[in-house]
């Protein structure tokens, strides 16, 4: 932390939370006494932050509505904030409360911040899979080529239950693992990534995908 930012030093001393800066973002947290994995589903996106507002104002504001696990403020190369941040609370309920209380909050005269739930997506859609491949094969293969795989969801074909519908959802242990896997699977150089000789399609899946059979049938027929 540069010595020109005494307010950040004072914030660290007062709360015991560390502050570090990497890759265009400044991270506040996690709490010094935190045990176990980070909370899931407890992240909010904060937009329209005035350029002269920093953690020394944001942390007390958000702490009013719950215990902060982590705040990531996006920064440019000159040390100015880029107008948005992500805040992870210690529970989902606290995150929902922050959205309700702070969305459209007037942080400066005439300047209102926007606060909404952040999709911390840990699930990929993988299409183009041979329909004869079973779930265990897909799980084994995905664990071989990507890190952090926790589960694979496969839907059986409506016409033949022994076959899949040509796609699967792969769940990872974190958003970062899913993002790294997506980057690897989308690789085009030196040649496109293939599974069982098939070029695959990869994209983010909705994190809580609940789709009825009629829609799934249409999707599978279209692919």
Short mmCIF file of C-alpha atoms in Angstrom, two decimals:
data_model
loop_
_atom_site.label_atom_id
_atom_site.label_comp_id
_atom_site.label_asym_id
_atom_site.label_seq_id
_atom_site.Cartn_x
_atom_site.Cartn_y
_atom_site.Cartn_z
CA UNK A 1 0.00 0.00 0.00
CA UNK A 2 1.54 3.38 -0.98
CA UNK A 3 2.28 5.73 1.93
CA UNK A 4 0.03 8.29 0.20
CA UNK A 5 -2.99 6.27 1.27
CA UNK A 6 -3.05 6.59 5.08
CA UNK A 7 -6.83 6.03 5.14
CA UNK A 8 -6.32 2.48 3.84
CA UNK A 9 -3.63 1.81 6.43
CA UNK A 10 -5.95 3.13 9.14
CA UNK A 11 -8.75 0.86 7.83
CA UNK A 12 -6.45 -2.20 7.95
CA UNK A 13 -5.29 -1.34 11.47
CA UNK A 14 -8.86 -0.82 12.68
CA UNK A 15 -10.42 -3.96 11.17
CA UNK A 16 -7.46 -6.38 10.95
CA UNK A 17 -8.41 -7.16 7.34
CA UNK A 18 -5.51 -7.32 4.84
CA UNK A 19 -5.49 -5.19 1.66
CA UNK A 20 -3.61 -6.35 -1.44
CA UNK A 21 -3.50 -5.23 -5.06
CA UNK A 22 -3.17 -7.51 -8.09
CA UNK A 23 -4.22 -7.51 -11.75
CA UNK A 24 -6.20 -4.28 -11.79
CA UNK A 25 -8.09 -4.84 -8.55
CA UNK A 26 -7.56 -4.06 -4.88
CA UNK A 27 -8.79 -6.71 -2.48
CA UNK A 28 -9.91 -6.06 1.10
CA UNK A 29 -10.26 -9.25 3.17
CA UNK A 30 -10.84 -11.98 4.09
CA UNK A 31 -11.40 -11.49 7.84
CA UNK A 32 -8.37 -12.48 9.94
CA UNK A 33 -10.39 -15.04 11.94
CA UNK A 34 -12.19 -16.67 8.97
CA UNK A 35 -12.11 -20.47 8.90
CA UNK A 36 -13.16 -22.64 5.97
CA UNK A 37 -14.06 -21.87 2.34
CA UNK A 38 -15.45 -18.52 1.18
CA UNK A 39 -19.24 -18.07 1.30
CA UNK A 40 -21.27 -19.08 -1.78
CA UNK A 41 -24.05 -17.01 -3.29
CA UNK A 42 -23.19 -14.04 -1.06
CA UNK A 43 -21.59 -11.71 -3.63
CA UNK A 44 -23.02 -8.40 -4.84
CA UNK A 45 -21.96 -6.18 -7.73
CA UNK A 46 -21.58 -2.47 -6.98
CA UNK A 47 -21.68 -0.08 -9.94
CA UNK A 48 -21.63 3.68 -10.59
CA UNK A 49 -19.11 4.29 -7.78
CA UNK A 50 -17.83 7.91 -7.94
CA UNK A 51 -14.13 8.02 -8.82
CA UNK A 52 -13.20 9.68 -5.53
CA UNK A 53 -14.82 7.00 -3.34
CA UNK A 54 -12.60 4.25 -1.93
CA UNK A 55 -12.61 1.46 0.66
CA UNK A 56 -12.44 3.86 3.62
CA UNK A 57 -16.01 4.93 2.71
CA UNK A 58 -17.31 1.75 1.07
CA UNK A 59 -16.36 -0.67 3.86
CA UNK A 60 -18.24 1.17 6.66
CA UNK A 61 -21.26 1.65 4.37
CA UNK A 62 -21.54 -2.02 3.43
CA UNK A 63 -20.62 -3.25 6.93
CA UNK A 64 -23.85 -1.65 8.19
CA UNK A 65 -25.76 -4.38 6.36
CA UNK A 66 -23.64 -7.45 7.10
CA UNK A 67 -20.18 -8.80 7.77
CA UNK A 68 -17.89 -8.38 4.77
CA UNK A 69 -15.86 -11.41 3.74
CA UNK A 70 -14.13 -9.64 0.84
CA UNK A 71 -14.34 -6.47 -1.23
CA UNK A 72 -12.68 -6.20 -4.65
CA UNK A 73 -12.44 -2.67 -6.01
CA UNK A 74 -11.46 -2.46 -9.69
CA UNK A 75 -8.54 -0.08 -10.26
CA UNK A 76 -6.81 1.49 -13.27
CA UNK A 77 -3.03 1.82 -13.71
CA UNK A 78 -3.07 5.32 -12.19
CA UNK A 79 -4.55 4.12 -8.91
CA UNK A 80 -8.05 5.46 -9.59
CA UNK A 81 -11.09 3.30 -9.08
CA UNK A 82 -12.86 2.18 -12.27
CA UNK A 83 -16.34 2.77 -10.93
CA UNK A 84 -17.30 -0.72 -9.81
CA UNK A 85 -16.58 -3.34 -7.17
CA UNK A 86 -17.65 -6.76 -5.90
CA UNK A 87 -18.53 -7.32 -2.24
CA UNK A 88 -18.80 -10.81 -0.73
CA UNK A 89 -20.72 -11.03 2.53
CA UNK A 90 -20.49 -13.84 5.06
CA UNK A 91 -24.05 -15.02 4.32
CA UNK A 92 -26.47 -14.92 1.39
CA UNK A 93 -29.07 -13.19 3.56
CA UNK A 94 -26.67 -10.30 4.30
CA UNK A 95 -25.99 -9.92 0.56
CA UNK A 96 -29.73 -9.78 -0.17
CA UNK A 97 -30.14 -7.19 2.60
CA UNK A 98 -27.35 -5.03 1.11
CA UNK A 99 -29.02 -5.12 -2.32
CA UNK A 100 -32.36 -4.09 -0.79
CA UNK A 101 -30.90 -1.28 1.33
CA UNK A 102 -28.10 0.10 -0.87
CA UNK A 103 -29.29 -0.16 -4.47
CA UNK A 104 -29.75 3.45 -5.67
CA UNK A 105 -28.16 4.77 -2.44
CA UNK A 106 -27.02 8.40 -2.79
CA UNK A 107 -23.33 8.19 -1.86
CA UNK A 108 -22.59 11.74 -3.07
CA UNK A 109 -25.00 14.57 -3.85
CA UNK A 110 -26.76 13.52 -7.06
CA UNK A 111 -24.66 10.33 -7.38
CA UNK A 112 -26.37 7.01 -6.68
CA UNK A 113 -24.62 3.65 -6.60
CA UNK A 114 -26.21 0.53 -8.08
CA UNK A 115 -26.10 -2.72 -6.07
CA UNK A 116 -27.35 -6.04 -7.44
CA UNK A 117 -26.68 -9.77 -6.89
CA UNK A 118 -23.54 -11.03 -8.63
CA UNK A 119 -23.64 -14.36 -10.44
CA UNK A 120 -20.67 -16.25 -9.05
CA UNK A 121 -20.97 -18.88 -11.75
CA UNK A 122 -19.28 -22.24 -11.21
CA UNK A 123 -21.03 -24.24 -13.96
CA UNK A 124 -20.13 -24.75 -17.64
CA UNK A 125 -22.28 -25.99 -20.51
CA UNK A 126 -20.35 -28.44 -22.71
CA UNK A 127 -22.04 -29.37 -25.99
CA UNK A 128 -21.05 -31.59 -28.92
CA UNK A 129 -20.47 -34.66 -26.72
CA UNK A 130 -21.10 -38.06 -28.39
CA UNK A 131 -24.52 -39.28 -27.27
CA UNK A 132 -23.20 -42.74 -26.38
CA UNK A 133 -20.80 -41.43 -23.71
CA UNK A 134 -22.02 -41.94 -20.12
CA UNK A 135 -21.76 -39.55 -17.18
CA UNK A 136 -18.84 -41.40 -15.51
CA UNK A 137 -16.77 -41.13 -18.71
CA UNK A 138 -17.46 -37.41 -18.99
CA UNK A 139 -16.59 -36.88 -15.31
CA UNK A 140 -13.31 -38.83 -15.62
CA UNK A 141 -12.32 -36.98 -18.81
CA UNK A 142 -13.15 -33.52 -17.44
CA UNK A 143 -11.21 -34.24 -14.23
CA UNK A 144 -8.23 -35.27 -16.37
CA UNK A 145 -8.15 -32.11 -18.47
CA UNK A 146 -9.43 -29.44 -16.03
CA UNK A 147 -8.96 -28.76 -12.31
CA UNK A 148 -11.62 -28.42 -9.63
CA UNK A 149 -14.38 -30.56 -11.20
CA UNK A 150 -17.00 -31.45 -8.59
CA UNK A 151 -19.89 -32.86 -10.58
CA UNK A 152 -21.23 -33.58 -14.05
CA UNK A 153 -24.94 -33.39 -14.87
CA UNK A 154 -26.17 -35.32 -17.91
CA UNK A 155 -29.74 -35.53 -19.19
CA UNK A 156 -30.84 -38.78 -20.85
CA UNK A 157 -32.32 -38.66 -24.34
CA UNK A 158 -36.13 -38.64 -24.37
CA UNK A 159 -36.17 -41.37 -27.03
CA UNK A 160 -33.38 -43.59 -25.69
CA UNK A 161 -32.57 -43.40 -21.98
CA UNK A 162 -29.22 -45.14 -22.52
CA UNK A 163 -27.98 -42.11 -24.50
CA UNK A 164 -27.30 -38.54 -23.42
CA UNK A 165 -28.63 -35.47 -25.22
CA UNK A 166 -25.28 -34.44 -26.63
CA UNK A 167 -24.35 -32.03 -23.86
CA UNK A 168 -23.51 -31.91 -20.17
CA UNK A 169 -23.19 -29.39 -17.35
CA UNK A 170 -19.87 -29.47 -15.49
CA UNK A 171 -19.71 -28.00 -11.99
CA UNK A 172 -16.46 -26.66 -10.48
CA UNK A 173 -15.38 -25.85 -6.93
CA UNK A 174 -15.09 -22.12 -7.66
CA UNK A 175 -15.78 -19.48 -10.30
CA UNK A 176 -12.04 -19.21 -10.89
CA UNK A 177 -11.71 -22.95 -11.63
CA UNK A 178 -14.66 -22.76 -14.02
CA UNK A 179 -13.19 -19.70 -15.76
CA UNK A 180 -9.79 -21.39 -16.18
CA UNK A 181 -11.48 -24.53 -17.56
CA UNK A 182 -13.59 -22.48 -19.97
CA UNK A 183 -10.48 -20.72 -21.27
CA UNK A 184 -8.70 -24.04 -21.79
CA UNK A 185 -11.66 -25.73 -23.49
CA UNK A 186 -12.21 -22.76 -25.82
CA UNK A 187 -8.61 -22.97 -27.02
CA UNK A 188 -8.30 -22.81 -30.83
CA UNK A 189 -4.49 -22.94 -31.17
CA UNK A 190 -2.77 -25.07 -32.38
CA UNK A 191 -6.17 -26.70 -33.05
CA UNK A 192 -9.65 -26.60 -31.49
CA UNK A 193 -10.13 -28.64 -28.32
CA UNK A 194 -11.85 -31.99 -28.97
CA UNK A 195 -13.41 -34.70 -26.80
CA UNK A 196 -13.74 -38.21 -28.20
CA UNK A 197 -12.92 -36.78 -31.62
CA UNK A 198 -15.71 -34.19 -31.48
CA UNK A 199 -15.19 -30.42 -31.50
CA UNK A 200 -17.04 -29.18 -28.43
CA UNK A 201 -19.04 -26.05 -27.65
CA UNK A 202 -18.39 -24.45 -24.25
CA UNK A 203 -20.18 -21.61 -22.50
CA UNK A 204 -21.30 -20.44 -19.10
CA UNK A 205 -24.41 -22.18 -17.79
CA UNK A 206 -26.95 -20.55 -15.54
CA UNK A 207 -25.79 -21.25 -11.97
CA UNK A 208 -29.17 -22.58 -10.80
CA UNK A 209 -30.47 -24.13 -13.99
CA UNK A 210 -33.85 -25.72 -13.55
CA UNK A 211 -35.23 -26.51 -16.99
CA UNK A 212 -38.32 -28.58 -17.68
CA UNK A 213 -38.23 -31.56 -20.03
CA UNK A 214 -40.08 -29.84 -22.88
CA UNK A 215 -37.46 -27.10 -23.14
CA UNK A 216 -34.60 -29.60 -22.81
CA UNK A 217 -36.15 -31.63 -25.63
CA UNK A 218 -36.21 -28.55 -27.89
CA UNK A 219 -32.58 -27.73 -27.03
CA UNK A 220 -31.39 -31.27 -27.72
CA UNK A 221 -33.28 -31.44 -31.02
CA UNK A 222 -31.76 -28.14 -32.11
CA UNK A 223 -28.17 -29.32 -31.49
#
